[in-house]
C-alpha positions as semicolon CSV with decimal commas, in nm:
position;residue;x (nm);y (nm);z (nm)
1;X;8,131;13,570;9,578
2;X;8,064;13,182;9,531
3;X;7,713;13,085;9,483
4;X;7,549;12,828;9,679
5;X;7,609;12,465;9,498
6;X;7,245;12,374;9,549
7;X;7,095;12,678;9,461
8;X;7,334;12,899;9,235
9;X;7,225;13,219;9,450
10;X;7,532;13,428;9,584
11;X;7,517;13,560;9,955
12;X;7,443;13,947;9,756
13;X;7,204;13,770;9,582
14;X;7,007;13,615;9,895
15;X;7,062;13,977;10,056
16;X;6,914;14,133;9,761
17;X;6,576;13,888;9,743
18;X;6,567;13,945;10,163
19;X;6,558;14,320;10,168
20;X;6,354;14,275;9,872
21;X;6,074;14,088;10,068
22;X;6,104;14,296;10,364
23;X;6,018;14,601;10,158
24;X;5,725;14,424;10,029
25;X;5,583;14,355;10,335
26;X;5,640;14,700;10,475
27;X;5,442;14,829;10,137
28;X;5,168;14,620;10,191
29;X;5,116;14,721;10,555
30;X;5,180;15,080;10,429
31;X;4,907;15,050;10,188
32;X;4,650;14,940;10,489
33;X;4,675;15,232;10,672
34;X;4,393;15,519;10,596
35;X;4,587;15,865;10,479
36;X;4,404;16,199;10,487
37;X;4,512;16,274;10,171
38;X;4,477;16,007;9,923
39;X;4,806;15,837;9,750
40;X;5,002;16,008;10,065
41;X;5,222;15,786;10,270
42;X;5,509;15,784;10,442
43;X;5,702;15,546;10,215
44;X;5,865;15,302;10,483
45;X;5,942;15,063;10,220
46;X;6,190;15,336;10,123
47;X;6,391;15,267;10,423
48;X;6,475;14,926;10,267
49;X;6,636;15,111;9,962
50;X;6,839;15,293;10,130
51;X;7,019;15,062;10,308
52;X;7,065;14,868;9,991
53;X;7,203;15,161;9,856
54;X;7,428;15,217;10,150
55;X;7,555;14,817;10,254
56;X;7,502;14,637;9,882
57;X;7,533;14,957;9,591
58;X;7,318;15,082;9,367
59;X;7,260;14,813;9,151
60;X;7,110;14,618;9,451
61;X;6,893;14,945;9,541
62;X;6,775;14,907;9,190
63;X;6,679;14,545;9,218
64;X;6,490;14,582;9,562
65;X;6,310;14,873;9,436
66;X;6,191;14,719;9,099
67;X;6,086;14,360;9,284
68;X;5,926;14,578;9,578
69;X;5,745;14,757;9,337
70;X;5,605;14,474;9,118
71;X;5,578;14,240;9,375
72;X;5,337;14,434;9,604
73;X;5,147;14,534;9,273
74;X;5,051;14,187;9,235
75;X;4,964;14,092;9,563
76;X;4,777;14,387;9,615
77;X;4,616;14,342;9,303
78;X;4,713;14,702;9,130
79;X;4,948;14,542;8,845
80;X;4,960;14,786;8,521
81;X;4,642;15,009;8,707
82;X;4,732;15,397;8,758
83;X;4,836;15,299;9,102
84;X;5,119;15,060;8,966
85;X;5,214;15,336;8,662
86;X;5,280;15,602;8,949
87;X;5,443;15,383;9,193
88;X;5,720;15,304;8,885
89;X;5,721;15,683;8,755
90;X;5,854;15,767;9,165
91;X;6,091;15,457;9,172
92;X;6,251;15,535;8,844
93;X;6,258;15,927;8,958
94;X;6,431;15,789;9,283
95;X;6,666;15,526;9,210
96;X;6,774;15,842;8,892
97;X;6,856;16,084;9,228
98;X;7,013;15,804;9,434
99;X;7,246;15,756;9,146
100;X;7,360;16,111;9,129
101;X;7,425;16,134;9,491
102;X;7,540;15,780;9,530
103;X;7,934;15,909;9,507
104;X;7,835;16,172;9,767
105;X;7,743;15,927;10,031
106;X;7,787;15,856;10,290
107;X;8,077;16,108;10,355
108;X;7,906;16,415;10,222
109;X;7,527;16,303;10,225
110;X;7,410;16,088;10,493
111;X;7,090;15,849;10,482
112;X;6,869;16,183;10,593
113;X;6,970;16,403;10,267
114;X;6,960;16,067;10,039
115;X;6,614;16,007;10,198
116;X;6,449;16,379;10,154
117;X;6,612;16,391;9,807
118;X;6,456;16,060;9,711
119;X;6,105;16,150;9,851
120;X;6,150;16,457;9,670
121;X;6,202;16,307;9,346
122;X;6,001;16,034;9,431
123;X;5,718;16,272;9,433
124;X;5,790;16,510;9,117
125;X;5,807;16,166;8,966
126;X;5,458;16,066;9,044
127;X;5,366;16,420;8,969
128;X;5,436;16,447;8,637
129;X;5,300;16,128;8,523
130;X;4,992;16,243;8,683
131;X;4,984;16,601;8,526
132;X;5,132;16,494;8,184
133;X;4,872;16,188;8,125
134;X;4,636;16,090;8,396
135;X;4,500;16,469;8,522
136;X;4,659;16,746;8,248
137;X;4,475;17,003;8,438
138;X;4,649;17,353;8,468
139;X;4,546;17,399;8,821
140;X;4,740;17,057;8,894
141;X;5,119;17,261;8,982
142;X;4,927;17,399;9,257
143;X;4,923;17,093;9,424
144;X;5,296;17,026;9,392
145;X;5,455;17,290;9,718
146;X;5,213;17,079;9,943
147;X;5,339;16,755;9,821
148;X;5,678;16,866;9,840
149;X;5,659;16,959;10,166
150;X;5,488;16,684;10,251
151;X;5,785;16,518;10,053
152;X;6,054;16,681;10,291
153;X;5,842;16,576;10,638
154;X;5,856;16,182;10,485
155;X;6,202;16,188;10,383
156;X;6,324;16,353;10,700
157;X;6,165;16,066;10,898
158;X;6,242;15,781;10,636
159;X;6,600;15,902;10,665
160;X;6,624;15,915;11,002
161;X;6,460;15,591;11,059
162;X;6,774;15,436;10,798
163;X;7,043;15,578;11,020
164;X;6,894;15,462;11,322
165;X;6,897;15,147;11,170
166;X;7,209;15,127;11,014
167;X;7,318;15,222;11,320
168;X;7,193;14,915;11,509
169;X;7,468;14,656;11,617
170;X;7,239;14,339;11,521
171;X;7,197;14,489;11,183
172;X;7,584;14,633;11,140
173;X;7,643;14,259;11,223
174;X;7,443;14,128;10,914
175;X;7,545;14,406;10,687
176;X;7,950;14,420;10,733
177;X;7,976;14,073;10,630
């Protein structure tokens, strides 16, 4: 790929920083809508990874995840708080799954099994963060089947959402070249 002369930044590279944003601004909306059960949301931004897995590779999953991640930290104003601690623990849990099943897709695991395993790990992730240093309460497991369930519901619709997506001719447009 030949970078831009005035810029330096490849076409992969202006892909990465665009999916990058739009994850950003999905997490920020994300965050401004009430959950019944605090910390719980859908994970939309998610959606964003996985088609950076899927059209750019892992690597590029990586980068949108990290710059999602720290970006909406700062401008929600949650950089290096619990909030930003747990948000890494699941990314790092997720992107560690995506890279496992990365060779599987997307001829033996489409964008709905990368997305439920990802909100899976994503989850287990945050979990034991939160059980090994912010709340080492014994009781705390108990609150893990809900989560993963709640885990499987998410990823379901997160995945489904990706292949509807991917599936879009304005978007297969973008993403083939």
């Amino acid at each position: 790929m030949s970078a831009d002369p005035h810029t330096g930044l490849t076409r992969h590279d202006r892909a990465i920083a665009a999916l990058a944003a739009i994850a950003i601004g999905i997490q920020i909306l994300e965050a401004a809508i009430p959950s019944p059960v605090p910390g719980l949301k859908p994970g939309l931004a998610n959606i964003i990874t996985l088609i950076a897995l899927l059209t750019l590779g892992w690597r590029a999953a990586v980068a949108v995840t990290l710059i999602r991640v720290v970006g909406s930290s700062l401008l929600l104003g949650t950089l290096l708080s619990p909030t930003f601690w747990l948000s890494i623990a699941g990314a790092v849990a997720t992107l560690a799954i995506l890279a496992l099943l990365r060779p599987l897709a997307p001829r033996h695991v489409g964008p709905v099994g990368l997305a439920i395993a990802a909100a899976m790990a994503h989850i287990t992730g945050q979990f034991l963060l939160a059980w090994m240093v912010i709340i080492p309460h014994p009781n705390l497991p108990f609150v893990l089947p809900p989560l993963l369930l709640a885990a499987l519901i998410t990823g379901s619709l997160t995945g489904i959402l990706t292949a509807h997506v991917l599936a879009d001719p304005r978007i297969q447009r973008h993403v083939r070249h």
